[in-house]
Amino acid sequence: MKIGKYSFGTGDRFGHEGVAQLQALLKAEKEFGVSFVPVWNKSNREHQIIGTEPIQTRKEADAAVKALGYTGQYFVDADHINLTNVDRFMEASDFFTIDVADYIGKQGSVEERFLPAIKEAGRIYRHIAECKGADNFVTEVSMDEVDQAQTPEELRYILREIAREGIPVQTIAPKFTGRFNKGVDYRGDLVRFEKEFEQDLLVIDEAVREYGLPENLKLSIHSGSDKFSIYPIMGRLIRKYDKGIHIKTAGTTWLEENIGLAVADPAALELAKKIYVNALGRMDELTVPYATVIDVDVDALPSPEEVAAWDAQTYARTMRHNQQDPLYNPSFRQLIHVSYKIAAELGDEYYPALEKHSAVIAEQVIENLCERHIKRLFSE
């Protein structure tokens, strides 16, 4: 089983936007001439917080494909799995993101730091292959959720040892230089990122040629949503070297749902406000699990009284990732990003609102993925 050259991880916290996400990719293909393979991804942590099962993600993907008469390739990703939780994903998934970041050492030689993680990846891969058959899924290895970025030289070592483990990795997710916070733009040295990303692409070529890894091996960008400043860089370089790419957008659809509710009608706006106010009162609970990938400035957060006075457009403009808008507030956006647990707890209100306002929400989802993300990647 081989994944296509360009693929897009369409994370969907609540499983209601599959059709809109697929419509966005089809719209991008029509407008920009680039075909993306949709990969519906949802992590074990997200399933636990929301109270869903992996089979529901499969049903969402299958239903979207059927609704639009889509005949292309698509996948369901068991996102950030390990040996303790992979079995619950076996039936539903045909793409497995093997996360071994916890096994990466912080000190020592390259071998001492990375070999234990690669050995663990091998154990997980072989377990999946034993259960599903080696030809029935796509393998990604993820090493991004660590503090220190991996250099191109370290990526070369990692890929060599992955090959020695017999893992037919098709996408690799290293930790890149800079900060990849959830739901907001990239923070870091763009010149350095460009240099290292280009070197990583060359390392991919070498790994395919020298180590016998799959010829469609490509880089995977985790927390790839909203990293608008690096999209033109990545797009230019993958075209230069004729390489593929996999981009994971986990939480951006949930944020667009929130915006869609805000602009849909007064009652839905009040629901969106309720989620924010509740989040303010539970900040530590919500932000600590994401401490390495968010930077919320508490002093920049509006008070409940301020938010209560907002109209729909003020709420939407404060949330929407438009850095030219003076109302845009990245701290507000990041807090909402990690507050989907509250929406899940308000399920008796939240799910009916998603269904009632599905058309308005779909407009937000499609514009976000197509115009803000893919257009930046493939527009000259």
CSV table of C-alpha atoms in Angstrom, one decimal:
chain,number,residue,atom,x,y,z
A,1,MET,CA,0.0,0.0,0.0
A,2,LYS,CA,1.6,3.3,-1.1
A,3,ILE,CA,0.4,6.8,-0.4
A,4,GLY,CA,0.3,9.4,-3.1
A,5,LYS,CA,2.9,12.2,-3.6
A,6,TYR,CA,0.9,14.9,-1.7
A,7,SER,CA,-1.2,14.1,1.2
A,8,PHE,CA,-3.1,16.2,3.8
A,9,GLY,CA,-3.9,15.1,7.3
A,10,THR,CA,-7.4,16.4,7.9
A,11,GLY,CA,-7.9,16.2,11.6
A,12,ASP,CA,-11.5,16.5,12.8
A,13,ARG,CA,-12.1,16.6,16.6
A,14,PHE,CA,-15.8,16.0,16.4
A,15,GLY,CA,-16.2,14.0,13.2
A,16,HIS,CA,-18.7,16.3,11.5
A,17,GLU,CA,-16.6,18.1,8.8
A,18,GLY,CA,-15.4,15.2,6.7
A,19,VAL,CA,-17.4,16.3,3.6
A,20,ALA,CA,-16.3,19.9,3.9
A,21,GLN,CA,-12.6,18.8,4.3
A,22,LEU,CA,-12.8,16.6,1.2
A,23,GLN,CA,-14.6,19.4,-0.7
A,24,ALA,CA,-11.6,21.7,0.2
A,25,LEU,CA,-9.1,19.3,-1.2
A,26,LEU,CA,-11.1,18.8,-4.4
A,27,LYS,CA,-11.5,22.6,-4.7
A,28,ALA,CA,-7.7,23.0,-4.4
A,29,GLU,CA,-7.2,20.4,-7.1
A,30,LYS,CA,-9.5,22.2,-9.4
A,31,GLU,CA,-8.0,25.6,-8.7
A,32,PHE,CA,-4.3,24.8,-8.3
A,33,GLY,CA,-4.0,21.6,-10.3
A,34,VAL,CA,-2.6,19.7,-7.2
A,35,SER,CA,-4.1,16.4,-6.1
A,36,PHE,CA,-3.9,15.8,-2.3
A,37,VAL,CA,-4.7,12.4,-0.7
A,38,PRO,CA,-7.0,13.0,2.3
A,39,VAL,CA,-5.8,11.3,5.5
A,40,TRP,CA,-8.3,11.6,8.3
A,41,ASN,CA,-6.3,11.6,11.5
A,42,LYS,CA,-7.3,11.6,15.2
A,43,SER,CA,-5.0,10.7,18.1
A,44,ASN,CA,-5.7,8.4,21.0
A,45,ARG,CA,-5.6,11.4,23.4
A,46,GLU,CA,-8.3,13.1,21.3
A,47,HIS,CA,-10.5,10.0,21.3
A,48,GLN,CA,-10.1,9.8,25.1
A,49,ILE,CA,-11.0,13.4,25.7
A,50,ILE,CA,-14.0,13.4,23.4
A,51,GLY,CA,-15.2,9.9,24.2
A,52,THR,CA,-15.0,8.5,20.7
A,53,GLU,CA,-13.6,5.4,19.1
A,54,PRO,CA,-11.3,5.1,16.0
A,55,ILE,CA,-14.1,3.3,14.1
A,56,GLN,CA,-16.0,6.6,14.1
A,57,THR,CA,-13.2,8.3,12.2
A,58,ARG,CA,-13.4,5.5,9.6
A,59,LYS,CA,-17.1,5.9,9.3
A,60,GLU,CA,-16.7,9.7,8.9
A,61,ALA,CA,-14.1,9.2,6.1
A,62,ASP,CA,-16.2,6.6,4.3
A,63,ALA,CA,-19.3,8.7,4.5
A,64,ALA,CA,-17.6,11.8,3.1
A,65,VAL,CA,-16.1,9.8,0.2
A,66,LYS,CA,-19.5,8.3,-0.6
A,67,ALA,CA,-21.4,11.6,-0.3
A,68,LEU,CA,-19.1,13.3,-2.9
A,69,GLY,CA,-18.6,10.3,-5.1
A,70,TYR,CA,-14.9,10.5,-4.6
A,71,THR,CA,-13.0,7.7,-6.2
A,72,GLY,CA,-9.4,8.6,-5.3
A,73,GLN,CA,-7.1,7.2,-2.6
A,74,TYR,CA,-7.8,8.1,1.1
A,75,PHE,CA,-6.6,6.9,4.5
A,76,VAL,CA,-7.5,6.9,8.2
A,77,ASP,CA,-4.6,7.6,10.4
A,78,ALA,CA,-3.9,6.1,13.9
A,79,ASP,CA,-2.2,9.2,15.0
A,80,HIS,CA,0.6,9.2,17.5
A,81,ILE,CA,0.2,5.6,18.6
A,82,ASN,CA,2.5,3.3,20.6
A,83,LEU,CA,2.3,-0.3,21.8
A,84,THR,CA,0.0,0.6,24.7
A,85,ASN,CA,-2.8,1.9,22.5
A,86,VAL,CA,-2.3,0.8,18.9
A,87,ASP,CA,-4.6,-2.2,19.1
A,88,ARG,CA,-7.8,-0.1,19.4
A,89,PHE,CA,-6.9,1.4,16.0
A,90,MET,CA,-6.2,-1.9,14.1
A,91,GLU,CA,-9.7,-2.3,12.6
A,92,ALA,CA,-10.3,1.3,11.6
A,93,SER,CA,-6.9,2.5,10.3
A,94,ASP,CA,-4.7,1.9,7.3
A,95,PHE,CA,-2.1,4.6,8.1
A,96,PHE,CA,-0.2,4.4,11.4
A,97,THR,CA,1.8,7.3,12.9
A,98,ILE,CA,4.3,5.5,15.1
A,99,ASP,CA,5.3,8.0,17.8
A,100,VAL,CA,8.6,7.2,19.5
A,101,ALA,CA,9.5,10.7,20.8
A,102,ASP,CA,9.5,9.5,24.4
A,103,TYR,CA,12.3,7.1,23.6
A,104,ILE,CA,14.7,9.8,22.3
A,105,GLY,CA,17.5,10.5,24.7
A,106,LYS,CA,18.5,14.1,25.6
A,107,GLN,CA,22.2,13.5,25.9
A,108,GLY,CA,24.9,11.3,24.5
A,109,SER,CA,26.0,10.2,21.0
A,110,VAL,CA,23.6,10.1,18.1
A,111,GLU,CA,23.4,6.4,18.5
A,112,GLU,CA,22.7,6.6,22.3
A,113,ARG,CA,20.0,9.3,21.7
A,114,PHE,CA,18.1,7.8,18.7
A,115,LEU,CA,18.7,4.1,18.5
A,116,PRO,CA,16.3,3.1,21.4
A,117,ALA,CA,13.5,5.1,19.7
A,118,ILE,CA,14.2,3.4,16.3
A,119,LYS,CA,14.2,-0.1,18.0
A,120,GLU,CA,10.9,0.7,19.6
A,121,ALA,CA,9.5,1.9,16.2
A,122,GLY,CA,10.6,-1.5,14.8
A,123,ARG,CA,8.7,-3.4,17.6
A,124,ILE,CA,5.5,-1.3,17.0
A,125,TYR,CA,5.7,-1.7,13.2
A,126,ARG,CA,6.2,-5.5,13.4
A,127,HIS,CA,3.2,-5.8,15.7
A,128,ILE,CA,1.0,-3.8,13.3
A,129,ALA,CA,2.3,-5.9,10.4
A,130,GLU,CA,1.5,-9.1,12.2
A,131,CYS,CA,-2.1,-8.0,12.9
A,132,LYS,CA,-2.9,-6.3,9.5
A,133,GLY,CA,-0.4,-7.8,7.0
A,134,ALA,CA,2.6,-5.8,5.9
A,135,ASP,CA,1.0,-4.7,2.6
A,136,ASN,CA,-2.2,-3.3,4.1
A,137,PHE,CA,-1.1,0.0,5.7
A,138,VAL,CA,1.2,3.0,5.4
A,139,THR,CA,3.8,3.6,8.0
A,140,GLU,CA,4.9,7.0,9.4
A,141,VAL,CA,7.6,7.4,12.1
A,142,SER,CA,7.1,10.5,14.3
A,143,MET,CA,9.9,12.1,16.3
A,144,ASP,CA,8.7,15.6,16.5
A,145,GLU,CA,7.3,16.0,20.0
A,146,VAL,CA,10.7,16.7,21.6
A,147,ASP,CA,12.5,19.9,22.7
A,148,GLN,CA,15.5,19.7,20.4
A,149,ALA,CA,15.3,19.8,16.7
A,150,GLN,CA,17.0,17.0,14.7
A,151,THR,CA,19.7,18.1,12.3
A,152,PRO,CA,19.8,16.8,8.7
A,153,GLU,CA,22.8,14.7,9.7
A,154,GLU,CA,20.8,13.1,12.5
A,155,LEU,CA,17.9,12.5,10.1
A,156,ARG,CA,20.3,10.6,7.9
A,157,TYR,CA,21.2,8.4,10.8
A,158,ILE,CA,17.6,7.9,11.8
A,159,LEU,CA,16.6,6.8,8.3
A,160,ARG,CA,19.6,4.5,8.0
A,161,GLU,CA,18.6,2.7,11.2
A,162,ILE,CA,14.9,2.6,10.3
A,163,ALA,CA,16.0,0.8,7.1
A,164,ARG,CA,18.0,-1.6,9.2
A,165,GLU,CA,15.0,-2.3,11.3
A,166,GLY,CA,13.1,-3.3,8.1
A,167,ILE,CA,10.5,-0.5,8.5
A,168,PRO,CA,9.1,0.5,5.1
A,169,VAL,CA,8.6,4.1,6.2
A,170,GLN,CA,6.7,6.3,3.7
A,171,THR,CA,6.5,9.5,5.8
A,172,ILE,CA,9.0,10.7,8.4
A,173,ALA,CA,8.1,13.5,10.9
A,174,PRO,CA,11.3,15.0,12.4
A,175,LYS,CA,11.4,17.9,14.9
A,176,PHE,CA,12.2,20.9,12.7
A,177,THR,CA,14.0,24.0,13.9
A,178,GLY,CA,11.7,26.8,15.3
A,179,ARG,CA,8.4,26.6,17.2
A,180,PHE,CA,5.3,24.9,15.8
A,181,ASN,CA,2.6,26.1,18.2
A,182,LYS,CA,-0.9,24.8,17.8
A,183,GLY,CA,-3.2,26.9,15.6
A,184,VAL,CA,-0.9,29.9,15.0
A,185,ASP,CA,2.0,30.7,12.7
A,186,TYR,CA,5.5,29.4,12.7
A,187,ARG,CA,7.9,31.1,15.1
A,188,GLY,CA,11.6,30.9,14.2
A,189,ASP,CA,14.4,31.8,11.8
A,190,LEU,CA,12.9,31.4,8.3
A,191,VAL,CA,16.4,31.4,6.7
A,192,ARG,CA,17.6,28.6,8.9
A,193,PHE,CA,14.3,26.7,8.4
A,194,GLU,CA,14.7,26.9,4.6
A,195,LYS,CA,18.3,25.7,4.7
A,196,GLU,CA,17.5,22.7,6.9
A,197,PHE,CA,14.3,21.8,5.1
A,198,GLU,CA,16.2,21.7,1.8
A,199,GLN,CA,18.9,19.6,3.4
A,200,ASP,CA,16.3,17.2,4.8
A,201,LEU,CA,14.9,16.8,1.3
A,202,LEU,CA,18.3,15.8,0.0
A,203,VAL,CA,18.7,13.4,2.9
A,204,ILE,CA,15.4,11.8,1.8
A,205,ASP,CA,16.8,11.3,-1.7
A,206,GLU,CA,20.0,9.7,-0.2
A,207,ALA,CA,18.1,7.4,2.1
A,208,VAL,CA,16.0,6.1,-0.8
A,209,ARG,CA,19.0,5.6,-2.9
A,210,GLU,CA,21.5,4.3,-0.3
A,211,TYR,CA,19.3,2.5,2.2
A,212,GLY,CA,16.6,1.0,0.1
A,213,LEU,CA,13.7,2.9,1.7
A,214,PRO,CA,10.5,3.3,-0.3
A,215,GLU,CA,10.9,5.7,-3.3
A,216,ASN,CA,7.9,7.7,-2.2
A,217,LEU,CA,9.4,8.5,1.2
A,218,LYS,CA,8.5,12.1,2.1
A,219,LEU,CA,8.6,14.6,5.0
A,220,SER,CA,5.6,14.9,7.3
A,221,ILE,CA,4.9,18.3,8.9
A,222,HIS,CA,3.2,17.9,12.3
A,223,SER,CA,1.2,20.8,13.7
A,224,GLY,CA,1.3,21.9,10.1
A,225,SER,CA,-1.9,23.9,10.3
A,226,ASP,CA,-1.6,27.7,10.2
A,227,LYS,CA,2.2,27.7,9.6
A,228,PHE,CA,1.6,30.2,6.9
A,229,SER,CA,5.1,31.8,6.8
A,230,ILE,CA,6.8,28.5,5.9
A,231,TYR,CA,4.3,27.3,3.4
A,232,PRO,CA,5.8,29.2,0.4
A,233,ILE,CA,9.3,27.9,1.4
A,234,MET,CA,8.2,24.3,1.6
A,235,GLY,CA,6.1,24.6,-1.6
A,236,ARG,CA,9.0,26.1,-3.5
A,237,LEU,CA,11.5,23.4,-2.3
A,238,ILE,CA,9.3,20.3,-2.9
A,239,ARG,CA,8.7,21.6,-6.4
A,240,LYS,CA,12.4,22.2,-6.9
A,241,TYR,CA,13.3,18.7,-6.0
A,242,ASP,CA,10.1,17.0,-7.2
A,243,LYS,CA,9.4,15.6,-3.7
A,244,GLY,CA,6.1,14.8,-1.9
A,245,ILE,CA,4.9,16.1,1.4
A,246,HIS,CA,2.4,15.2,4.1
A,247,ILE,CA,0.9,18.0,6.2
A,248,LYS,CA,-1.0,17.3,9.3
A,249,THR,CA,-3.7,19.8,10.3
A,250,ALA,CA,-5.1,18.5,13.5
A,251,GLY,CA,-7.0,21.3,15.3
A,252,THR,CA,-7.6,24.0,12.6
A,253,THR,CA,-11.0,22.5,11.6
A,254,TRP,CA,-12.3,22.6,15.2
A,255,LEU,CA,-11.3,26.3,15.3
A,256,GLU,CA,-13.2,26.9,12.1
A,257,GLU,CA,-16.2,25.1,13.6
A,258,ASN,CA,-16.0,27.6,16.4
A,259,ILE,CA,-15.9,30.6,14.1
A,260,GLY,CA,-18.8,29.1,12.0
A,261,LEU,CA,-21.0,28.9,15.1
A,262,ALA,CA,-20.1,32.4,16.1
A,263,VAL,CA,-21.4,33.8,12.8
A,264,ALA,CA,-24.3,31.4,12.3
A,265,ASP,CA,-26.9,32.9,14.7
A,266,PRO,CA,-27.1,34.6,18.1
A,267,ALA,CA,-27.7,31.3,20.0
A,268,ALA,CA,-24.7,29.7,18.4
A,269,LEU,CA,-22.6,32.7,19.2
A,270,GLU,CA,-23.5,32.4,22.9
A,271,LEU,CA,-22.5,28.8,22.8
A,272,ALA,CA,-19.1,29.8,21.4
A,273,LYS,CA,-18.7,32.4,24.1
A,274,LYS,CA,-19.7,29.9,26.8
A,275,ILE,CA,-16.8,27.6,25.6
A,276,TYR,CA,-14.3,30.4,26.0
A,277,VAL,CA,-15.6,31.6,29.4
A,278,ASN,CA,-15.4,28.0,30.7
A,279,ALA,CA,-11.9,27.7,29.3
A,280,LEU,CA,-10.8,30.7,31.2
A,281,GLY,CA,-11.8,29.1,34.5
A,282,ARG,CA,-10.0,25.8,33.6
A,283,MET,CA,-6.8,27.1,32.0
A,284,ASP,CA,-4.3,25.0,33.8
A,285,GLU,CA,-6.3,21.8,33.1
A,286,LEU,CA,-6.6,22.6,29.4
A,287,THR,CA,-3.2,24.1,28.7
A,288,VAL,CA,-0.7,21.9,30.7
A,289,PRO,CA,-1.0,18.8,28.4
A,290,TYR,CA,-0.1,21.2,25.5
A,291,ALA,CA,2.5,23.2,27.3
A,292,THR,CA,5.2,22.5,24.7
A,293,VAL,CA,3.1,23.6,21.8
A,294,ILE,CA,1.2,26.7,22.9
A,295,ASP,CA,2.2,30.1,24.3
A,296,VAL,CA,-0.9,31.8,25.8
A,297,ASP,CA,-0.3,35.3,27.1
A,298,VAL,CA,-2.8,35.5,30.0
A,299,ASP,CA,-2.7,39.3,30.0
A,300,ALA,CA,-3.8,39.3,26.4
A,301,LEU,CA,-6.9,37.3,27.0
A,302,PRO,CA,-10.2,39.2,27.0
A,303,SER,CA,-12.3,39.1,30.1
A,304,PRO,CA,-15.7,37.3,30.2
A,305,GLU,CA,-17.4,40.8,30.3
A,306,GLU,CA,-15.6,41.9,27.2
A,307,VAL,CA,-16.5,38.8,25.3
A,308,ALA,CA,-20.1,39.0,26.4
A,309,ALA,CA,-20.4,42.4,24.6
A,310,TRP,CA,-19.0,41.1,21.3
A,311,ASP,CA,-21.1,40.7,18.2
A,312,ALA,CA,-20.5,37.8,15.8
A,313,GLN,CA,-18.0,39.6,13.6
A,314,THR,CA,-15.9,40.7,16.6
A,315,TYR,CA,-15.7,37.2,17.9
A,316,ALA,CA,-14.8,35.8,14.4
A,317,ARG,CA,-12.2,38.4,13.7
A,318,THR,CA,-10.6,37.8,17.1
A,319,MET,CA,-10.4,34.1,16.4
A,320,ARG,CA,-9.7,34.0,12.6
A,321,HIS,CA,-6.0,33.6,11.7
A,322,ASN,CA,-5.6,36.8,9.8
A,323,GLN,CA,-2.4,38.5,11.0
A,324,GLN,CA,-3.4,41.7,9.1
A,325,ASP,CA,-6.5,42.1,11.2
A,326,PRO,CA,-6.0,44.3,14.3
A,327,LEU,CA,-8.6,42.3,16.2
A,328,TYR,CA,-6.8,39.0,15.7
A,329,ASN,CA,-5.6,37.6,19.0
A,330,PRO,CA,-3.3,34.5,18.9
A,331,SER,CA,-3.6,33.9,22.6
A,332,PHE,CA,-7.4,33.7,22.3
A,333,ARG,CA,-7.1,31.4,19.4
A,334,GLN,CA,-4.6,29.1,21.2
A,335,LEU,CA,-6.8,28.8,24.3
A,336,ILE,CA,-9.8,27.9,22.2
A,337,HIS,CA,-7.6,25.4,20.3
A,338,VAL,CA,-7.1,23.3,23.5
A,339,SER,CA,-10.6,23.8,24.8
A,340,TYR,CA,-12.3,21.2,22.6
A,341,LYS,CA,-12.8,19.1,25.8
A,342,ILE,CA,-15.4,21.7,27.0
A,343,ALA,CA,-17.2,21.5,23.7
A,344,ALA,CA,-17.3,17.7,24.2
A,345,GLU,CA,-18.8,18.2,27.7
A,346,LEU,CA,-21.4,20.4,26.2
A,347,GLY,CA,-22.3,17.7,23.7
A,348,ASP,CA,-26.1,18.0,24.1
A,349,GLU,CA,-25.8,21.6,23.0
A,350,TYR,CA,-22.7,21.4,20.7
A,351,TYR,CA,-23.5,18.5,18.4
A,352,PRO,CA,-27.0,19.8,17.5
A,353,ALA,CA,-25.5,23.2,16.8
A,354,LEU,CA,-22.9,21.6,14.4
A,355,GLU,CA,-25.7,19.9,12.5
A,356,LYS,CA,-28.0,22.9,12.5
A,357,HIS,CA,-25.3,25.2,11.1
A,358,SER,CA,-23.4,22.7,9.0
A,359,ALA,CA,-23.6,24.8,5.8
A,360,VAL,CA,-22.1,28.0,7.5
A,361,ILE,CA,-19.4,25.9,9.2
A,362,ALA,CA,-18.5,24.2,5.9
A,363,GLU,CA,-17.8,27.6,4.3
A,364,GLN,CA,-15.3,28.4,7.0
A,365,VAL,CA,-13.6,24.9,6.8
A,366,ILE,CA,-13.3,25.0,3.0
A,367,GLU,CA,-12.0,28.6,2.9
A,368,ASN,CA,-9.5,27.8,5.6
A,369,LEU,CA,-8.0,24.7,4.1
A,370,CYS,CA,-8.1,25.7,0.5
A,371,GLU,CA,-7.3,29.4,0.5
A,372,ARG,CA,-5.2,29.9,3.6
A,373,HIS,CA,-3.3,26.6,3.5
A,374,ILE,CA,-3.0,24.9,0.2
A,375,LYS,CA,-3.0,28.1,-1.8
A,376,ARG,CA,0.0,29.3,0.1
A,377,LEU,CA,1.8,26.0,-0.6
A,378,PHE,CA,1.3,25.9,-4.3
A,379,SER,CA,0.8,29.5,-5.5
A,380,GLU,CA,3.9,31.0,-7.1
